Amino acid sequence: MHVHSYEKIWLALGLGLILLLIGSVTYGAVGPGVSMVAADQPTVDPTALDEDDRFAEPRVEQVGENEYEAYVVAFQFGFEPDPIVLPANSTVTFMVTSRDVTHGFEVVGTNANTMVIPGEVSTLTVETGGPTEYGVICNEYCGAAHHGMEGSIEVVPQEEFEESAGGSSDGDGSGGDQ
Amino acid sequence: MTATADAPAATADDGTAPDDGTGGSEPGTETFYDRFPEAARIVRATFLGAFLAFAVGTTFGIIQTLHRTGIARPFSSVDYYTFLTAHGVFLVLSFTIFFLVGVFTWALVRSLDRPLVNTRFSWAWYGLMATGMTLTGLTILAGFTSAVDVSADVLFTFYAPLQAHPLFYGGLAVFLVGTWLAGLDWWRTFLAWRREHPDERIPLQAFMVLTTTIMWYVATSALAISVLFFLLPWSLGLIETVNPTLTRTLFWFFGHPVVYFWLMPAYLLWYTVLPSIAGGRLFSDPLARVVFVLFLLLSTPVGIHHQYLDPGIAEGFKFVAMTNTMFLLLPSLLTAFTVVASVEYGARVRGGTGLFGWLRTLPWRDPAFTGMMLAGLMFAAGGFSGMVNAGMNINYLIHNTIWVTGHFHLTVGTAVALTFMAATYWLWPQITNKPIYSRQIGLAQVVLWFAGMALMSNAMHAQGLLGVPRRTAEPTYSGFEYGSAFGGYGELNLQVAIGGTILFASAVLFLSNVVLTMGNSRTDGLAETLAEPISGSEDAPLVLDNIRLWGGIAVLLVLLAYALPIVAIVQRGGLFGPGGEAYPMVLDALAILAEQAPDVLVERMPDVLGGGWAGGWP
Ligand code: HEM
Ligand SMILES: [Cu+2]
């Protein structure tokens, strides 16, 4: 088979580009440590979330020094807790599940983004940075009022978080806007 | 056969006979319609089916565009999802596939220079496809009225546990069987040809059709399992639950190669028709074969790249899919080279010179040529945004944002759709003996599509980077505002809307042109020939034609890529899932809302509850 020399050059460049792309993704995974949502949690029964000690009462909990876990339930058509109040400058692992259909969990304007599939728990670790507010939206179609499904995240100073975390941070935005 | 004066493609050439090396031997004076009237009627019928779907689909497209951007909302936001389901299903399952079975039927019969083995069988598959799609389509459209208890607002991906009416899945199954029989028809015709020509190389176009058909069988196997064993019985109430991750994975097993099912007919046209229109010849027959073999091998074991952000699938499997995906770039890169080289050759034959000067001598007034070239250009742009999608970690930024919608309007919505429209201007006269009503309108139409898409798709990409989600009736929220990069959300909305309007205008021009063409009377002298490749099939190693071998390797690669993930998914969640209820989209959405939505949410959804005009959001 005759392959023209220009064609050979092009082929070589193409292969080079492909290897470069694979390399950059691999570097992203092992270098800066961008890890993927994966299969690290066992499945849950979406109709029995009230028997799961993480999701019976969706909340934010401290699990280590400066380390927190946020248990979030997505449902038609909202998120719980709402707002999700997080301490500034800490490492937070979101654990998100759904009690009905497939949803999305996207912190708008950031790369914190995952599918939320009933029966599965998505985990996603972020650094909160300084105090601020974020919108959270469901970015997978989930039914007739999908467009109304939103939540929010309030990153508050550590002290403020601790004050409000005495009780449960479930619900009324206590940490946020006094 | 001999060179005839009305075969401009090859007479201007280096003096060799204008025989078409892509296989067939239709003399320059006979159109496809003259030579194979029965097959021509089938191709015409598939095209008309495609255009009907295109008409409804693009009408819904402009409705969505104006609704999403908040410019006009004559329908409620609940109905938006009925429009969106129909837009997806009609355009990417109906329009594309009806058109491509026509292209494949034409290409196969033409290149083998032999009629289909049994025309009644051909009409049978056409009938199944049409019946199936009509059932599915009507089930979706029934969602607009509450008079019947039927609907399917599940979008074209139908992720469980959202549940459609059984007729939706049933119709899809019937449609699918129709496409399988179409493939069988092509293979039977090929095997009959093989008996008549035991020692000949498979003509190039037939080779393309046959390899793509095998890819289609591999790809649709998973969809058939998902629909027949899980979704259909579940919608009928025969089984209680399904495993959402499993049915989703089976969908994407199908959902990526289907992209190549749409694209391969466009490639076929770029490889075998475009060079001739340009007055040139295909650069290399063997490399074209290599490209189609690569697609057969690589287009399925990559589907998990649509699930980078899915829980319940281990990172390693995602990595494998990512690597395969990157290699899938190769055949498209090769295609870019070959197509440009073949067209350049044509330009130089026409007297073009210089590094870029040759571009001027190309037949830019020909809507078929210009349309396909613009489609190819858009595909290159789509390739770039595709590389971003394929990068697992950058994918976090854009997953499920309107960026993705921008991406596939470049690929399927332009590279494929615009090629099909452009090809219509060339093919329609061949299959009907009727000249196109107006080639000027055709030219304006393809340029408008390009311009409208450039605007709409670019703005969609930019909005995606701001985090604006896809698949939503109202991408504005009460709790936050989007960033102001790229001119800001509002301005980008305007670009999306203007682009969408131009696209719709282009679609109307295309359809009117076809309808007016149908009113023309049949004439002689429309026949076109296809020129022989510069490097012909005699240069291609024989093993390339061993489609059984390639099919076997394709199945092996799919098993390697999918056996472990699927076993893992079933082990984790069970064949029928870890529990959960069905959410039939046949229920009254308002009832669900009233029952489940907390008060705050209800306040935020005035238009949903009001049902009618969308109230502005605060
Ligand atoms: C008049 C031309 C068109 C316009 C104005 C248009 C507009 C749109 C818009 C605004 C959306 C986004 C909806 C959303 O996510 O909320 C969309 C989705 C989509 N469009 Fe188009 N489109 C057009 C033509 C096409 C063509 C020709 C194809 C394919 C052949 C196509 C395939 C799709 C698909 C697959 C979706 C995604 C549906 C989903 O997410 O379920 N569109 N279109
Ligand atoms: Cu949702």
GROMACS .gro file of N, CA, C and O in nm, chain A residues 1 6-7 10-11 14 18 21-22 25-26 28-29 34-39 41 43-47 76-77 99-102 106 108 111 113-115 117-122 135 137 139-141 143-147 150, chain B residues 77 81 153 155 159-161 245 248 286-287 308-313 315 318-319 322-323 326 329 333-334 337 393 396 399-400 467 469 471-472 474 477-480 539 541 572 578-579 583 585 589 596 601 604-605 608:
model
  428
    1MET      N    1   0.085  -0.119   0.000
    1MET     CA    2   0.000   0.000   0.000
    1MET      C    3   0.088   0.124   0.000
    1MET      O    4   0.180   0.136   0.079
    6TYR      N    5   0.353   1.312   0.265
    6TYR     CA    6   0.279   1.412   0.344
    6TYR      C    7   0.184   1.344   0.441
    6TYR      O    8   0.164   1.387   0.553
    7GLU      N    9   0.127   1.235   0.389
    7GLU     CA   10   0.030   1.164   0.469
    7GLU      C   11   0.098   1.103   0.592
    7GLU      O   12   0.042   1.100   0.701
   10TRP      N   13   0.158   1.374   0.844
   10TRP     CA   14   0.031   1.407   0.909
   10TRP      C   15  -0.006   1.301   1.012
   10TRP      O   16  -0.048   1.330   1.124
   11LEU      N   17   0.013   1.174   0.973
   11LEU     CA   18  -0.016   1.063   1.062
   11LEU      C   19   0.067   1.073   1.190
   11LEU      O   20   0.016   1.059   1.301
   14GLY      N   21  -0.057   1.351   1.403
   14GLY     CA   22  -0.183   1.312   1.466
   14GLY      C   23  -0.159   1.223   1.586
   14GLY      O   24  -0.214   1.246   1.694
   18ILE      N   25  -0.243   1.289   1.988
   18ILE     CA   26  -0.321   1.197   2.070
   18ILE      C   27  -0.244   1.162   2.198
   18ILE      O   28  -0.298   1.167   2.308
   21LEU      N   29  -0.248   1.449   2.437
   21LEU     CA   30  -0.375   1.464   2.508
   21LEU      C   31  -0.387   1.362   2.620
   21LEU      O   32  -0.423   1.394   2.733
   22ILE      N   33  -0.354   1.236   2.587
   22ILE     CA   34  -0.362   1.133   2.691
   22ILE      C   35  -0.267   1.168   2.804
   22ILE      O   36  -0.300   1.160   2.922
   25VAL      N   37  -0.404   1.446   3.032
   25VAL     CA   38  -0.510   1.400   3.123
   25VAL      C   39  -0.449   1.318   3.235
   25VAL      O   40  -0.483   1.333   3.353
   26THR      N   41  -0.353   1.231   3.198
   26THR     CA   42  -0.288   1.149   3.299
   26THR      C   43  -0.215   1.238   3.399
   26THR      O   44  -0.223   1.218   3.521
   28GLY      N   45  -0.291   1.542   3.473
   28GLY     CA   46  -0.393   1.606   3.555
   28GLY      C   47  -0.436   1.516   3.669
   28GLY      O   48  -0.469   1.562   3.778
   29ALA      N   49  -0.440   1.385   3.644
   29ALA     CA   50  -0.487   1.293   3.746
   29ALA      C   51  -0.381   1.269   3.853
   29ALA      O   52  -0.411   1.268   3.972
   34VAL      N   53  -0.648   1.578   4.021
   34VAL     CA   54  -0.790   1.590   3.992
   34VAL      C   55  -0.845   1.448   3.984
   34VAL      O   56  -0.819   1.376   3.889
   35SER      N   57  -0.917   1.405   4.087
   35SER     CA   58  -0.963   1.265   4.082
   35SER      C   59  -1.107   1.261   4.035
   35SER      O   60  -1.179   1.359   4.038
   36MET      N   61  -1.146   1.146   3.986
   36MET     CA   62  -1.277   1.133   3.926
   36MET      C   63  -1.380   1.087   4.029
   36MET      O   64  -1.347   1.016   4.123
   37VAL      N   65  -1.504   1.127   4.005
   37VAL     CA   66  -1.613   1.064   4.077
   37VAL      C   67  -1.602   0.916   4.043
   37VAL      O   68  -1.585   0.881   3.927
   38ALA      N   69  -1.610   0.828   4.141
   38ALA     CA   70  -1.588   0.687   4.109
   38ALA      C   71  -1.674   0.597   4.197
   38ALA      O   72  -1.773   0.642   4.254
   39ALA      N   73  -1.632   0.472   4.206
   39ALA     CA   74  -1.716   0.373   4.274
   39ALA      C   75  -1.665   0.348   4.415
   39ALA      O   76  -1.647   0.235   4.456
   41GLN      N   77  -1.808   0.429   4.711
   41GLN     CA   78  -1.909   0.409   4.815
   41GLN      C   79  -2.000   0.293   4.776
   41GLN      O   80  -2.033   0.279   4.658
   43THR      N   81  -2.360   0.091   4.737
   43THR     CA   82  -2.489   0.144   4.695
   43THR      C   83  -2.582   0.160   4.815
   43THR      O   84  -2.560   0.103   4.921
   44VAL      N   85  -2.685   0.242   4.796
   44VAL     CA   86  -2.786   0.262   4.902
   44VAL      C   87  -2.923   0.240   4.839
   44VAL      O   88  -2.939   0.249   4.718
   45ASP      N   89  -3.022   0.210   4.922
   45ASP     CA   90  -3.157   0.198   4.871
   45ASP      C   91  -3.221   0.337   4.870
   45ASP      O   92  -3.242   0.395   4.976
   46PRO      N   93  -3.251   0.389   4.753
   46PRO     CA   94  -3.299   0.528   4.747
   46PRO      C   95  -3.432   0.549   4.820
   46PRO      O   96  -3.464   0.661   4.858
   47THR      N   97  -3.508   0.441   4.840
   47THR     CA   98  -3.635   0.459   4.911
   47THR      C   99  -3.618   0.445   5.062
   47THR      O  100  -3.714   0.461   5.136
   76GLN      N  101  -3.666   1.560   4.359
   76GLN     CA  102  -3.752   1.643   4.274
   76GLN      C  103  -3.822   1.744   4.364
   76GLN      O  104  -3.906   1.703   4.443
   77PHE      N  105  -3.796   1.868   4.372
   77PHE     CA  106  -3.704   1.944   4.291
   77PHE      C  107  -3.624   2.036   4.382
   77PHE      O  108  -3.658   2.152   4.397
   99ARG      N  109  -3.301   1.063   4.615
   99ARG     CA  110  -3.402   0.973   4.668
   99ARG      C  111  -3.509   0.941   4.564
   99ARG      O  112  -3.603   0.869   4.590
  100ASP      N  113  -3.494   0.995   4.441
  100ASP     CA  114  -3.593   0.960   4.339
  100ASP      C  115  -3.528   0.932   4.203
  100ASP      O  116  -3.497   0.818   4.174
  101VAL      N  117  -3.505   1.034   4.121
  101VAL     CA  118  -3.454   1.011   3.985
  101VAL      C  119  -3.309   1.059   3.973
  101VAL      O  120  -3.251   1.103   4.071
  102THR      N  121  -3.256   1.052   3.854
  102THR     CA  122  -3.120   1.100   3.831
  102THR      C  123  -3.118   1.253   3.827
  102THR      O  124  -3.203   1.315   3.764
  106GLU      N  125  -2.422   2.067   4.046
  106GLU     CA  126  -2.320   2.153   3.988
  106GLU      C  127  -2.309   2.279   4.071
  106GLU      O  128  -2.408   2.348   4.093
  108VAL      N  129  -2.218   2.626   4.056
  108VAL     CA  130  -2.206   2.710   3.937
  108VAL      C  131  -2.076   2.791   3.937
  108VAL      O  132  -2.039   2.851   4.038
  111ASN      N  133  -1.555   2.385   3.904
  111ASN     CA  134  -1.557   2.255   3.839
  111ASN      C  135  -1.612   2.146   3.932
  111ASN      O  136  -1.595   2.028   3.906
  113ASN      N  137  -1.880   1.928   4.007
  113ASN     CA  138  -1.988   1.889   3.917
  113ASN      C  139  -1.995   1.738   3.920
  113ASN      O  140  -1.894   1.671   3.903
  114THR      N  141  -2.114   1.683   3.944
  114THR     CA  142  -2.125   1.537   3.938
  114THR      C  143  -2.267   1.496   3.903
  114THR      O  144  -2.361   1.572   3.922
  115MET      N  145  -2.279   1.376   3.849
  115MET     CA  146  -2.411   1.316   3.832
  115MET      C  147  -2.456   1.264   3.967
  115MET      O  148  -2.373   1.225   4.050
  117ILE      N  149  -2.706   0.974   4.094
  117ILE     CA  150  -2.788   0.865   4.043
  117ILE      C  151  -2.849   0.791   4.161
  117ILE      O  152  -2.778   0.759   4.257
  118PRO      N  153  -2.979   0.767   4.158
  118PRO     CA  154  -3.041   0.698   4.272
  118PRO      C  155  -2.973   0.563   4.295
  118PRO      O  156  -2.948   0.490   4.199
  119GLY      N  157  -2.943   0.532   4.419
  119GLY     CA  158  -2.877   0.406   4.450
  119GLY      C  159  -2.726   0.421   4.464
  119GLY      O  160  -2.659   0.336   4.520
  120GLU      N  161  -2.673   0.530   4.411
  120GLU     CA  162  -2.529   0.552   4.419
  120GLU      C  163  -2.500   0.678   4.500
  120GLU      O  164  -2.583   0.769   4.506
  121VAL      N  165  -2.381   0.684   4.559
  121VAL     CA  166  -2.339   0.802   4.633
  121VAL      C  167  -2.220   0.863   4.560
  121VAL      O  168  -2.118   0.796   4.540
  122SER      N  169  -2.234   0.987   4.516
  122SER     CA  170  -2.123   1.054   4.448
  122SER      C  171  -2.039   1.126   4.551
  122SER      O  172  -2.093   1.201   4.634
  135GLY      N  173  -2.414   2.933   4.385
  135GLY     CA  174  -2.540   2.868   4.349
  135GLY      C  175  -2.513   2.722   4.319
  135GLY      O  176  -2.407   2.686   4.271
  137ILE      N  177  -2.695   2.401   4.114
  137ILE     CA  178  -2.809   2.366   4.031
  137ILE      C  179  -2.805   2.218   3.994
  137ILE      O  180  -2.700   2.154   4.000
  139ASN      N  181  -2.815   1.985   3.699
  139ASN     CA  182  -2.792   2.001   3.555
  139ASN      C  183  -2.828   1.877   3.475
  139ASN      O  184  -2.785   1.861   3.362
  140GLU      N  185  -2.906   1.788   3.534
  140GLU     CA  186  -2.961   1.679   3.454
  140GLU      C  187  -3.112   1.686   3.464
  140GLU      O  188  -3.166   1.700   3.573
  141TYR      N  189  -3.176   1.677   3.349
  141TYR     CA  190  -3.322   1.684   3.345
  141TYR      C  191  -3.382   1.581   3.441
  141TYR      O  192  -3.346   1.463   3.437
  143GLY      N  193  -3.745   1.606   3.545
  143GLY     CA  194  -3.890   1.609   3.551
  143GLY      C  195  -3.943   1.748   3.523
  143GLY      O  196  -3.867   1.841   3.492
  144ALA      N  197  -4.074   1.761   3.536
  144ALA     CA  198  -4.144   1.879   3.487
  144ALA      C  199  -4.095   2.012   3.543
  144ALA      O  200  -4.104   2.114   3.477
  145ALA      N  201  -4.047   2.012   3.667
  145ALA     CA  202  -4.004   2.139   3.725
  145ALA      C  203  -3.854   2.142   3.743
  145ALA      O  204  -3.801   2.210   3.831
  146HIS      N  205  -3.785   2.068   3.660
  146HIS     CA  206  -3.639   2.061   3.666
  146HIS      C  207  -3.575   2.200   3.675
  146HIS      O  208  -3.479   2.221   3.749
  147HIS      N  209  -3.628   2.293   3.598
  147HIS     CA  210  -3.567   2.426   3.594
  147HIS      C  211  -3.580   2.503   3.725
  147HIS      O  212  -3.517   2.606   3.742
  150GLU      N  213  -3.285   2.425   4.247
  150GLU     CA  214  -3.159   2.489   4.279
  150GLU      C  215  -3.135   2.485   4.429
  150GLU      O  216  -3.225   2.461   4.509
  255SER      N  217  -4.333   2.615   3.068
  255SER     CA  218  -4.202   2.553   3.084
  255SER      C  219  -4.211   2.402   3.103
  255SER      O  220  -4.113   2.332   3.084
  259TYR      N  221  -4.013   2.045   2.795
  259TYR     CA  222  -3.944   1.914   2.793
  259TYR      C  223  -4.007   1.819   2.692
  259TYR      O  224  -3.941   1.725   2.646
  331ASP      N  225  -4.202   1.236   2.832
  331ASP     CA  226  -4.111   1.350   2.849
  331ASP      C  227  -3.982   1.304   2.915
  331ASP      O  228  -3.947   1.347   3.024
  333LEU      N  229  -3.676   1.282   2.740
  333LEU     CA  230  -3.566   1.322   2.652
  333LEU      C  231  -3.511   1.201   2.576
  333LEU      O  232  -3.549   1.088   2.603
  337TYR      N  233  -3.327   0.828   3.059
  337TYR     CA  234  -3.265   0.771   3.179
  337TYR      C  235  -3.371   0.724   3.279
  337TYR      O  236  -3.451   0.803   3.325
  338ALA      N  237  -3.367   0.595   3.315
  338ALA     CA  238  -3.450   0.549   3.425
  338ALA      C  239  -3.393   0.613   3.552
  338ALA      O  240  -3.275   0.644   3.556
  339PRO      N  241  -3.476   0.632   3.656
  339PRO     CA  242  -3.614   0.590   3.672
  339PRO      C  243  -3.720   0.684   3.613
  339PRO      O  244  -3.838   0.662   3.641
  423THR      N  245  -2.799   0.279   3.682
  423THR     CA  246  -2.663   0.287   3.629
  423THR      C  247  -2.644   0.189   3.514
  423THR      O  248  -2.578   0.220   3.415
  426ARG      N  249  -2.831   0.313   3.201
  426ARG     CA  250  -2.759   0.430   3.154
  426ARG      C  251  -2.631   0.390   3.080
  426ARG      O  252  -2.596   0.445   2.976
  464PRO      N  253  -0.714   0.311  -0.045
  464PRO     CA  254  -0.676   0.227   0.070
  464PRO      C  255  -0.690   0.300   0.203
  464PRO      O  256  -0.740   0.243   0.301
  465LEU      N  257  -0.651   0.429   0.207
  465LEU     CA  258  -0.660   0.498   0.335
  465LEU      C  259  -0.805   0.520   0.377
  465LEU      O  260  -0.838   0.517   0.495
  486TYR      N  261  -1.807   1.005   3.261
  486TYR     CA  262  -1.694   1.043   3.346
  486TYR      C  263  -1.741   1.085   3.485
  486TYR      O  264  -1.675   1.062   3.583
  487LEU      N  265  -1.855   1.151   3.491
  487LEU     CA  266  -1.900   1.205   3.620
  487LEU      C  267  -2.005   1.117   3.687
  487LEU      O  268  -2.078   1.163   3.773
  488ASP      N  269  -2.013   0.992   3.645
  488ASP     CA  270  -2.108   0.901   3.709
  488ASP      C  271  -2.047   0.836   3.832
  488ASP      O  272  -1.936   0.784   3.826
  489PRO      N  273  -2.123   0.833   3.941
  489PRO     CA  274  -2.080   0.751   4.054
  489PRO      C  275  -2.104   0.605   4.016
  489PRO      O  276  -2.181   0.576   3.925
  490GLY      N  277  -2.036   0.514   4.084
  490GLY     CA  278  -2.064   0.372   4.063
  490GLY      C  279  -1.986   0.311   3.948
  490GLY      O  280  -2.007   0.196   3.913
  491ILE      N  281  -1.896   0.388   3.887
  491ILE     CA  282  -1.810   0.334   3.782
  491ILE      C  283  -1.667   0.370   3.819
  491ILE      O  284  -1.635   0.487   3.839
  493GLU      N  285  -1.272   0.449   3.844
  493GLU     CA  286  -1.192   0.544   3.768
  493GLU      C  287  -1.113   0.475   3.655
  493GLU      O  288  -1.097   0.530   3.547
  496LYS      N  289  -1.297   0.446   3.339
  496LYS     CA  290  -1.309   0.576   3.274
  496LYS      C  291  -1.180   0.610   3.200
  496LYS      O  292  -1.181   0.668   3.091
  497PHE      N  293  -1.071   0.568   3.260
  497PHE     CA  294  -0.941   0.596   3.199
  497PHE      C  295  -0.925   0.520   3.067
  497PHE      O  296  -0.878   0.576   2.968
  500MET      N  297  -1.123   0.689   2.809
  500MET     CA  298  -1.060   0.815   2.768
  500MET      C  299  -0.949   0.786   2.666
  500MET      O  300  -0.939   0.852   2.562
  501THR      N  301  -0.866   0.686   2.696
  501THR     CA  302  -0.755   0.654   2.605
  501THR      C  303  -0.809   0.613   2.467
  501THR      O  304  -0.763   0.663   2.364
  504MET      N  305  -0.929   0.912   2.267
  504MET     CA  306  -0.826   0.993   2.204
  504MET      C  307  -0.779   0.927   2.074
  504MET      O  308  -0.756   0.994   1.974
  507LEU      N  309  -0.960   0.989   1.757
  507LEU     CA  310  -0.932   1.112   1.681
  507LEU      C  311  -0.861   1.080   1.550
  507LEU      O  312  -0.874   1.152   1.453
  511LEU      N  313  -0.869   1.269   1.189
  511LEU     CA  314  -0.757   1.350   1.142
  511LEU      C  315  -0.715   1.306   1.002
  511LEU      O  316  -0.689   1.389   0.915
  512LEU      N  317  -0.712   1.175   0.981
  512LEU     CA  318  -0.677   1.125   0.848
  512LEU      C  319  -0.777   1.172   0.744
  512LEU      O  320  -0.742   1.207   0.631
  515PHE      N  321  -0.719   1.525   0.633
  515PHE     CA  322  -0.609   1.532   0.536
  515PHE      C  323  -0.655   1.490   0.397
  515PHE      O  324  -0.636   1.561   0.299
  571ASN      N  325  -1.061   1.532   3.311
  571ASN     CA  326  -1.065   1.628   3.422
  571ASN      C  327  -1.120   1.763   3.381
  571ASN      O  328  -1.189   1.827   3.460
  574TYR      N  329  -1.514   1.810   3.397
  574TYR     CA  330  -1.588   1.859   3.514
  574TYR      C  331  -1.647   1.997   3.491
  574TYR      O  332  -1.754   2.030   3.538
  577HIS      N  333  -1.936   1.947   3.186
  577HIS     CA  334  -2.033   1.838   3.182
  577HIS      C  335  -2.176   1.888   3.205
  577HIS      O  336  -2.203   1.959   3.302
  578ASN      N  337  -2.266   1.849   3.116
  578ASN     CA  338  -2.407   1.887   3.126
  578ASN      C  339  -2.432   2.038   3.121
  578ASN      O  340  -2.540   2.084   3.158
  645GLY      N  341  -2.116   2.812   3.325
  645GLY     CA  342  -2.189   2.718   3.410
  645GLY      C  343  -2.336   2.706   3.375
  645GLY      O  344  -2.413   2.642   3.448
  647PRO      N  345  -2.655   2.553   3.252
  647PRO     CA  346  -2.684   2.413   3.223
  647PRO      C  347  -2.759   2.395   3.092
  647PRO      O  348  -2.823   2.486   3.041
  649ARG      N  349  -3.051   2.145   2.882
  649ARG     CA  350  -3.175   2.075   2.912
  649ARG      C  351  -3.259   2.143   3.019
  649ARG      O  352  -3.307   2.077   3.111
  650THR      N  353  -3.272   2.272   3.010
  650THR     CA  354  -3.359   2.337   3.106
  650THR      C  355  -3.439   2.447   3.039
  650THR      O  356  -3.389   2.518   2.951
  652GLU      N  357  -3.559   2.712   3.185
  652GLU     CA  358  -3.529   2.845   3.237
  652GLU      C  359  -3.395   2.845   3.307
  652GLU      O  360  -3.387   2.820   3.426
  655TYR      N  361  -3.173   3.156   3.765
  655TYR     CA  362  -3.208   3.108   3.899
  655TYR      C  363  -3.222   3.226   3.992
  655TYR      O  364  -3.173   3.335   3.965
  656SER      N  365  -3.290   3.200   4.102
  656SER     CA  366  -3.314   3.313   4.192
  656SER      C  367  -3.197   3.337   4.285
  656SER      O  368  -3.175   3.447   4.332
  657GLY      N  369  -3.116   3.230   4.309
  657GLY     CA  370  -3.017   3.240   4.415
  657GLY      C  371  -2.882   3.299   4.375
  657GLY      O  372  -2.800   3.329   4.460
  658PHE      N  373  -2.856   3.314   4.245
  658PHE     CA  374  -2.723   3.360   4.206
  658PHE      C  375  -2.728   3.411   4.063
  658PHE      O  376  -2.827   3.391   3.993
  717ASP      N  377  -0.421  -0.089  -0.472
  717ASP     CA  378  -0.315  -0.058  -0.375
  717ASP      C  379  -0.348  -0.104  -0.233
  717ASP      O  380  -0.263  -0.098  -0.146
  719PRO      N  381  -0.417  -0.341   0.068
  719PRO     CA  382  -0.394  -0.480   0.106
  719PRO      C  383  -0.526  -0.556   0.115
  719PRO      O  384  -0.626  -0.501   0.162
  750ARG      N  385  -2.251  -0.446   4.197
  750ARG     CA  386  -2.278  -0.340   4.295
  750ARG      C  387  -2.427  -0.326   4.320
  750ARG      O  388  -2.472  -0.333   4.433
  756PRO      N  389  -3.060  -0.126   4.313
  756PRO     CA  390  -3.068  -0.131   4.459
  756PRO      C  391  -3.202  -0.083   4.511
  756PRO      O  392  -3.211  -0.037   4.623
  757GLY      N  393  -3.306  -0.090   4.434
  757GLY     CA  394  -3.437  -0.046   4.482
  757GLY      C  395  -3.473   0.088   4.422
  757GLY      O  396  -3.401   0.141   4.339
  761TYR      N  397  -4.064   0.667   3.803
  761TYR     CA  398  -4.125   0.800   3.799
  761TYR      C  399  -4.186   0.820   3.662
  761TYR      O  400  -4.124   0.879   3.573
  763MET      N  401  -4.348   0.953   3.354
  763MET     CA  402  -4.370   1.088   3.309
  763MET      C  403  -4.510   1.099   3.249
  763MET      O  404  -4.544   1.196   3.185
  767ALA      N  405  -4.776   1.624   3.607
  767ALA     CA  406  -4.660   1.685   3.672
  767ALA      C  407  -4.701   1.776   3.787
  767ALA      O  408  -4.634   1.786   3.888
  774GLN      N  409  -4.491   1.720   4.646
  774GLN     CA  410  -4.354   1.704   4.695
  774GLN      C  411  -4.276   1.833   4.714
  774GLN      O  412  -4.182   1.834   4.792
  779LEU      N  413  -4.009   2.638   4.702
  779LEU     CA  414  -3.989   2.600   4.565
  779LEU      C  415  -4.111   2.635   4.482
  779LEU      O  416  -4.101   2.678   4.368
  782ARG      N  417  -4.111   2.969   4.370
  782ARG     CA  418  -4.014   2.998   4.264
  782ARG      C  419  -4.063   2.954   4.129
  782ARG      O  420  -3.996   2.971   4.029
  783MET      N  421  -4.175   2.886   4.125
  783MET     CA  422  -4.215   2.829   3.996
  783MET      C  423  -4.351   2.876   3.950
  783MET      O  424  -4.438   2.795   3.924
  786VAL      N  425  -4.472   2.726   3.622
  786VAL     CA  426  -4.504   2.584   3.622
  786VAL      C  427  -4.644   2.565   3.675
  786VAL      O  428  -4.726   2.494   3.617
   0.00000   0.00000   0.00000
